[in-house]
Coordinates of C-alpha atoms in Angstrom, one line a residue:
M114 CA -11.5 18.6 8.5
K115 CA -7.8 18.2 8.0
I116 CA -6.5 14.7 7.7
I117 CA -3.4 13.2 6.9
H118 CA -2.9 10.3 5.6
V119 CA 0.7 8.9 6.4
I120 CA 2.2 6.3 4.8
Y121 CA 6.0 4.4 3.9
S122 CA 5.4 5.1 0.2
M123 CA 4.1 6.6 -2.4
E124 CA 4.8 4.0 -4.7
L125 CA 2.6 2.7 -7.0
G126 CA 0.2 -0.5 -4.9
G127 CA -2.6 -0.8 -4.2
A128 CA -2.8 0.9 -0.4
E129 CA -1.6 3.9 -2.1
V130 CA -3.9 3.8 -5.2
L131 CA -6.7 3.6 -2.0
V132 CA -4.9 5.9 -0.1
A133 CA -5.4 7.8 -3.3
Q134 CA -9.1 7.5 -3.7
L135 CA -9.0 8.5 -0.3
C136 CA -7.3 12.0 -0.7
R137 CA -9.4 12.8 -4.6
M138 CA -13.1 11.7 -2.4
Q139 CA -12.4 13.7 0.8
R140 CA -11.3 16.6 -0.3
A141 CA -14.0 16.9 -3.1
N142 CA -15.9 17.0 -0.1
G143 CA -14.9 20.0 1.1
H144 CA -11.5 18.3 3.7
D145 CA -8.9 19.6 4.0
V146 CA -6.2 16.7 2.8
S147 CA -2.8 16.0 3.1
V148 CA -0.6 12.8 2.4
F149 CA 2.9 12.3 4.7
A150 CA 5.0 9.4 3.0
Y151 CA 8.4 7.8 4.5
S152 CA 10.9 7.3 2.4
K153 CA 9.5 7.7 -1.5
L154 CA 7.6 10.4 -3.4
G155 CA 6.7 7.4 -6.6
S156 CA 4.5 7.9 -8.9
V157 CA 1.0 7.7 -7.5
G158 CA 2.8 10.3 -4.8
E159 CA 3.5 12.5 -7.9
G160 CA 0.5 12.2 -9.5
L161 CA -1.3 13.8 -5.7
R162 CA 1.4 16.7 -6.0
D163 CA 0.5 17.2 -9.2
E164 CA -3.2 18.3 -8.9
G165 CA -2.5 19.7 -5.7
F166 CA -2.6 17.8 -2.6
E167 CA 0.7 18.9 0.3
I168 CA 2.5 16.2 0.1
Y169 CA 5.4 15.2 2.8
V170 CA 8.7 13.1 2.2
P171 CA 10.7 13.1 4.8
G172 CA 12.9 11.0 3.8
E173 CA 14.5 7.6 6.2
A174 CA 16.3 8.4 9.0
P175 CA 15.8 6.0 12.6
P176 CA 13.1 5.1 14.7
A177 CA 13.4 7.7 17.0
R178 CA 14.2 10.4 14.8
T179 CA 10.9 10.0 12.6
M180 CA 8.7 9.6 15.5
L181 CA 10.5 13.0 16.6
R182 CA 9.8 14.6 13.1
Y183 CA 6.0 13.2 12.3
Y184 CA 5.1 14.7 16.1
R185 CA 6.6 18.4 15.1
Q186 CA 4.9 18.0 12.0
F187 CA 1.7 16.9 13.7
A188 CA 2.1 19.4 16.5
A189 CA 2.5 22.3 14.2
L190 CA -0.1 21.0 11.6
R191 CA -2.3 20.3 14.4
P192 CA -4.7 18.0 12.5
D193 CA -8.8 16.3 13.5
V194 CA -7.3 13.2 12.0
V195 CA -3.9 11.5 11.2
H196 CA -4.9 7.2 9.0
C197 CA -2.3 5.4 9.2
H198 CA -1.6 3.2 6.6
N199 CA -0.2 -0.6 7.4
S200 CA 2.8 -1.9 10.8
A201 CA 5.8 0.9 9.5
A202 CA 3.3 3.6 9.3
T203 CA 1.3 3.1 12.6
L204 CA 5.0 3.0 14.4
Q205 CA 6.2 5.9 12.4
G206 CA 3.1 7.9 13.9
A207 CA 0.3 7.2 15.8
L208 CA 3.0 7.6 19.2
S209 CA 3.6 11.3 17.5
A210 CA -0.1 12.1 16.7
R211 CA -1.1 10.8 20.6
L212 CA 1.2 13.3 21.6
A213 CA 0.8 16.2 20.1
G214 CA -3.2 16.1 20.6
V215 CA -4.8 14.5 17.6
R216 CA -8.4 14.3 18.3
C217 CA -8.8 10.9 16.1
V218 CA -5.7 8.6 15.4
I219 CA -6.5 5.0 13.3
S220 CA -4.6 1.7 11.6
T221 CA -5.1 0.6 8.8
R222 CA -3.4 -3.3 8.5
H223 CA -4.0 -3.7 4.2
S224 CA -2.3 -6.8 3.9
L225 CA -3.7 -10.1 4.8
V226 CA -1.4 -10.1 8.4
A227 CA -1.9 -14.7 7.7
P228 CA -0.3 -16.5 10.8
P229 CA 2.5 -17.5 12.1
Y230 CA 3.0 -14.1 12.8
D231 CA 6.4 -12.0 13.8
V232 CA 6.1 -11.9 16.8
A233 CA 8.2 -8.9 17.8
G234 CA 6.4 -7.4 15.1
E235 CA 2.5 -7.5 15.8
V236 CA 4.1 -7.1 19.6
K237 CA 5.4 -4.0 18.4
Y238 CA 2.8 -3.0 16.4
N239 CA 0.5 -3.2 18.8
L240 CA 2.5 -1.6 21.6
I241 CA 2.2 1.4 18.9
A242 CA -1.2 0.7 18.3
R243 CA -2.4 1.4 21.6
S244 CA -2.0 4.7 19.7
C245 CA -5.7 4.4 18.4
D246 CA -9.2 5.5 18.8
V247 CA -9.6 2.2 15.8
I248 CA -7.7 -0.5 13.6
T249 CA -9.3 -1.4 11.0
G250 CA -8.6 -4.9 8.8
I251 CA -9.4 -4.4 4.1
C252 CA -11.5 -7.5 4.8
E253 CA -13.2 -9.9 7.5
I254 CA -10.5 -12.7 7.8
T255 CA -7.6 -9.0 8.5
C256 CA -9.7 -8.6 11.2
E257 CA -10.2 -12.3 12.4
N258 CA -6.2 -12.4 12.1
L259 CA -5.3 -8.7 13.7
R260 CA -7.5 -10.4 16.7
G261 CA -6.0 -14.0 17.3
G262 CA -2.2 -11.8 17.9
P263 CA -0.6 -10.6 20.5
L264 CA -1.8 -8.8 22.7
A265 CA -4.3 -7.3 19.9
Q266 CA -6.9 -5.1 21.4
K267 CA -9.4 -6.6 20.0
E268 CA -11.9 -4.6 21.3
K269 CA -10.6 -2.0 19.0
I270 CA -10.7 -3.7 15.8
V271 CA -13.4 -3.7 12.7
R272 CA -13.5 -4.0 9.3
V273 CA -14.0 -1.4 6.7
Y274 CA -14.0 -3.1 2.8
N275 CA -11.2 -1.8 0.3
G276 CA -13.7 0.4 -1.7
S277 CA -12.6 1.1 -5.2
S278 CA -13.7 3.8 -8.1
A279 CA -16.1 2.3 -10.4
I280 CA -13.8 2.2 -14.0
E281 CA -15.3 3.9 -17.2
R282 CA -15.1 0.6 -19.9
V283 CA -12.9 2.2 -23.2
D284 CA -13.5 1.8 -26.4
L285 CA -10.5 -0.2 -27.3
A286 CA -11.1 0.4 -31.6
P287 CA -9.6 3.7 -31.2
L288 CA -6.7 2.7 -29.5
G289 CA -5.4 0.7 -32.7
D290 CA -3.7 -3.3 -32.8
E291 CA -1.8 -2.5 -30.1
F292 CA -5.1 -3.5 -28.0
V293 CA -6.9 -6.9 -30.0
K294 CA -8.3 -9.2 -29.3
R295 CA -8.3 -12.2 -30.2
G296 CA -9.9 -15.2 -27.6
L297 CA -11.0 -15.3 -25.0
T298 CA -9.0 -12.9 -21.9
L299 CA -7.9 -12.7 -19.3
V300 CA -6.1 -10.4 -17.5
F301 CA -4.2 -9.6 -14.0
V302 CA -2.7 -6.5 -12.9
G303 CA -0.5 -6.0 -9.8
R304 CA 2.8 -6.8 -8.5
L305 CA 4.9 -9.3 -10.1
A306 CA 5.8 -10.5 -6.7
A307 CA 6.2 -14.2 -5.9
V308 CA 3.7 -13.7 -3.4
K309 CA 1.2 -13.4 -6.9
D310 CA 3.1 -17.1 -8.2
L311 CA 1.8 -16.3 -11.5
G312 CA 3.9 -19.7 -13.0
T313 CA 0.6 -21.2 -11.6
L314 CA -1.2 -19.4 -14.0
L315 CA 1.2 -19.3 -16.6
R316 CA 0.9 -24.0 -15.9
A317 CA -2.4 -23.4 -16.9
V318 CA -2.7 -21.2 -19.6
A319 CA -0.2 -23.5 -20.7
L320 CA -2.9 -26.5 -20.4
A321 CA -5.9 -24.0 -21.1
S322 CA -5.2 -23.1 -23.9
V323 CA -5.5 -27.5 -25.8
K324 CA -9.2 -26.7 -25.7
V325 CA -8.9 -22.9 -25.7
P326 CA -6.9 -22.2 -28.8
E327 CA -7.7 -18.9 -28.8
L328 CA -6.6 -17.8 -25.3
Q329 CA -4.0 -15.2 -24.2
A330 CA -3.5 -13.9 -20.9
W331 CA -2.6 -9.9 -20.8
I332 CA -0.5 -9.7 -17.4
V333 CA 0.1 -5.7 -16.4
G334 CA 2.6 -4.5 -14.0
D335 CA 5.9 -4.9 -12.9
G336 CA 8.5 -6.9 -10.7
P337 CA 10.7 -8.8 -9.1
V338 CA 9.8 -11.4 -11.3
R339 CA 8.9 -10.9 -14.4
K340 CA 12.2 -11.7 -15.9
D341 CA 11.8 -15.2 -14.6
L342 CA 7.5 -14.9 -15.6
E343 CA 9.3 -14.3 -19.1
A344 CA 11.9 -17.5 -19.8
L345 CA 8.8 -19.5 -18.5
A346 CA 6.1 -18.4 -20.7
T347 CA 8.3 -19.6 -23.1
A348 CA 10.0 -22.5 -21.9
L349 CA 5.7 -23.5 -21.1
G350 CA 5.8 -22.8 -25.2
V351 CA 2.8 -19.4 -24.6
A352 CA 4.8 -16.9 -24.7
D353 CA 2.8 -16.4 -28.2
R354 CA -0.6 -15.9 -26.4
V355 CA 1.1 -13.6 -22.6
R356 CA 2.0 -11.4 -22.9
F357 CA 3.7 -8.8 -20.8
W358 CA 3.0 -4.9 -20.3
G359 CA 4.7 -3.7 -17.4
Q360 CA 3.3 -0.9 -15.4
R361 CA 1.0 1.2 -16.9
M362 CA -1.3 4.0 -15.3
D363 CA -3.7 3.3 -17.7
T364 CA -4.9 -0.2 -15.7
D365 CA -8.9 1.3 -17.5
R366 CA -7.9 0.0 -21.2
F367 CA -6.7 -3.9 -19.6
F368 CA -10.3 -3.7 -17.8
S369 CA -12.0 -2.9 -20.7
A370 CA -10.2 -5.6 -22.8
A371 CA -10.7 -7.8 -20.4
D372 CA -13.0 -11.3 -20.9
V373 CA -11.5 -12.8 -17.2
F374 CA -9.8 -11.3 -14.1
A375 CA -7.3 -13.9 -12.7
M376 CA -5.4 -13.9 -9.7
S377 CA -3.5 -16.9 -8.0
S378 CA -1.4 -15.2 -5.3
V379 CA -0.8 -17.5 -2.3
S380 CA -1.7 -14.8 -0.2
E381 CA -4.0 -11.9 -0.5
G382 CA -5.4 -9.4 1.7
L383 CA -8.5 -7.8 -0.8
P384 CA -6.5 -6.5 -4.0
M385 CA -8.0 -3.2 -5.3
S386 CA -7.3 -4.7 -8.5
L387 CA -10.8 -7.3 -8.0
L388 CA -12.3 -4.6 -6.9
Q389 CA -12.3 -2.7 -10.3
A390 CA -12.3 -5.8 -12.5
M391 CA -15.7 -6.5 -10.1
S392 CA -16.8 -2.5 -11.5
L393 CA -17.3 -3.4 -15.1
G394 CA -18.6 -6.5 -14.2
I395 CA -15.5 -8.6 -15.4
P396 CA -15.5 -12.3 -13.8
A397 CA -12.8 -13.9 -11.7
V398 CA -10.4 -17.0 -11.2
L399 CA -9.3 -16.8 -8.5
T400 CA -6.9 -19.0 -5.5
D401 CA -8.9 -19.6 -2.2
V402 CA -6.6 -17.1 -0.5
G403 CA -7.6 -13.9 1.9
G404 CA -9.6 -11.1 0.9
M405 CA -10.6 -12.6 -2.0
A406 CA -12.4 -16.0 -0.9
E407 CA -14.0 -13.3 1.0
V408 CA -15.7 -11.6 -2.0
L409 CA -16.7 -14.1 -4.4
G410 CA -18.7 -16.2 -0.5
L411 CA -21.1 -12.6 -1.4
S412 CA -20.7 -12.7 -4.8
K413 CA -20.9 -15.8 -6.1
S414 CA -19.1 -13.8 -9.1
G415 CA -16.3 -16.2 -10.1
L416 CA -14.2 -19.2 -9.2
L417 CA -11.9 -20.3 -6.3
T418 CA -8.9 -22.6 -7.4
P419 CA -6.7 -24.2 -4.5
V420 CA -3.2 -22.5 -4.3
G421 CA -0.8 -23.1 -6.6
D422 CA -2.9 -26.0 -9.1
S423 CA -2.4 -24.8 -12.2
V424 CA -4.6 -28.0 -13.3
A425 CA -7.3 -27.1 -11.4
M426 CA -7.1 -23.4 -12.0
S427 CA -7.2 -23.6 -15.8
E428 CA -10.6 -26.3 -15.5
A429 CA -12.0 -23.0 -14.0
I430 CA -10.7 -21.1 -17.1
V431 CA -11.7 -23.6 -19.9
R432 CA -15.1 -23.9 -17.7
L433 CA -15.9 -19.8 -18.1
A434 CA -14.5 -20.0 -22.0
E435 CA -16.5 -22.7 -22.8
G436 CA -19.3 -21.1 -20.6
Q437 CA -21.1 -18.7 -21.6
A438 CA -24.2 -18.0 -19.5
L439 CA -21.9 -18.5 -17.1
R440 CA -20.3 -15.2 -17.1
A441 CA -23.0 -13.5 -18.4
E442 CA -24.9 -14.6 -15.2
F443 CA -21.1 -13.4 -13.3
A444 CA -20.9 -10.8 -14.7
R445 CA -23.9 -9.3 -13.4
R446 CA -23.5 -10.3 -10.0
A447 CA -20.1 -9.2 -10.0
V448 CA -21.5 -5.0 -10.5
E449 CA -24.4 -5.4 -7.8
T450 CA -22.1 -6.9 -5.1
Y451 CA -19.5 -4.1 -6.4
R452 CA -21.9 -1.3 -5.5
A453 CA -23.3 -2.6 -2.9
E454 CA -20.1 -3.1 -0.4
F455 CA -16.9 -2.1 -2.2
T456 CA -17.9 1.1 -4.1
L457 CA -15.5 3.7 -2.3
E458 CA -18.6 6.3 -2.1
R459 CA -19.5 3.7 1.1
M460 CA -15.9 3.0 2.1
D461 CA -15.0 6.8 2.8
A462 CA -18.4 6.9 4.7
A463 CA -17.0 4.4 7.6
Y464 CA -13.8 5.9 7.5
M465 CA -16.1 9.4 8.0
A466 CA -17.6 8.0 10.7
I467 CA -15.1 6.5 12.1
Y468 CA -12.7 10.2 12.0
R469 CA -16.2 12.1 13.8
G470 CA -16.3 9.4 16.1
E471 CA -19.4 7.6 15.1
Y472 CA -18.5 4.4 14.2
E473 CA -20.3 1.6 16.9
L474 CA -16.8 0.4 17.9
P475 CA -18.0 -3.5 19.2
V476 CA -18.3 -4.6 22.6

């Protein structure tokens, strides 16, 4: 099949990494795969282009012009499938694909889409999404939220869990002093944005360090709140045990160093970094939101804490630090559930069934 993935940009992010992984797997399975990235090529797009993928970046333009550009491209390329990722890409590409005669048009929402809704935005999305054959959500709660949206086509909405390539464990010894662990190591991998509420995690680290003297936290990623977080770590007196690594492509090193994966988000879909941690058998401490709660409900491979509750999160950290047998049991369950539910192969198989028209929609 000829498959085109449509996305707003290919900057580093969960949806973008997922698209890149799908592209590689689908090409390896003999399909002709390309990407339309509306605004920017980005670091993930650069990597795909270096691997020989065609990445079309039309650049920002008024909506009507963008839709016309996409229509002309789809009509010229004649893909079998146009797979739009998130709302903006669906608004830009779905109707154009349908008008160009594309056989299968689908839209995937990668975020939680939690109410209260942006009513105007969701109305526009659901009107344009009538051009789609199927609308997928990346976890069950995303699908439930989508079904409750204004003008939603409930009969078209199905769940396809995010999947991820398994992380290969890296030997840290040859990497030098930079990767030396001195005690229980928490790792966060993601964008440093307000919605991640990393202040709660830093406060939890400060509280837990009283009982876990060698505790350290590695924050991998970058974003608009990094300076504020660095200042908070200093104010809390934990700057010596919290390290900000910035944006890194070699995240396998950090997962390999992790004893616990930690996320304190106030809203979250189904983060790729959580699935990557599970593939290595890393127990998790997470806030009780969105797809993260859903995953831990399935896997029983970590501890959930209330949003914004640094005391509860610190207690969970201490419990894991002092419970080696508990960490080992969580590790076993994490790997088992990852292999059963969250592999890239399983996700790709579900999407390929949709592309072929073989996926059974709910009645």
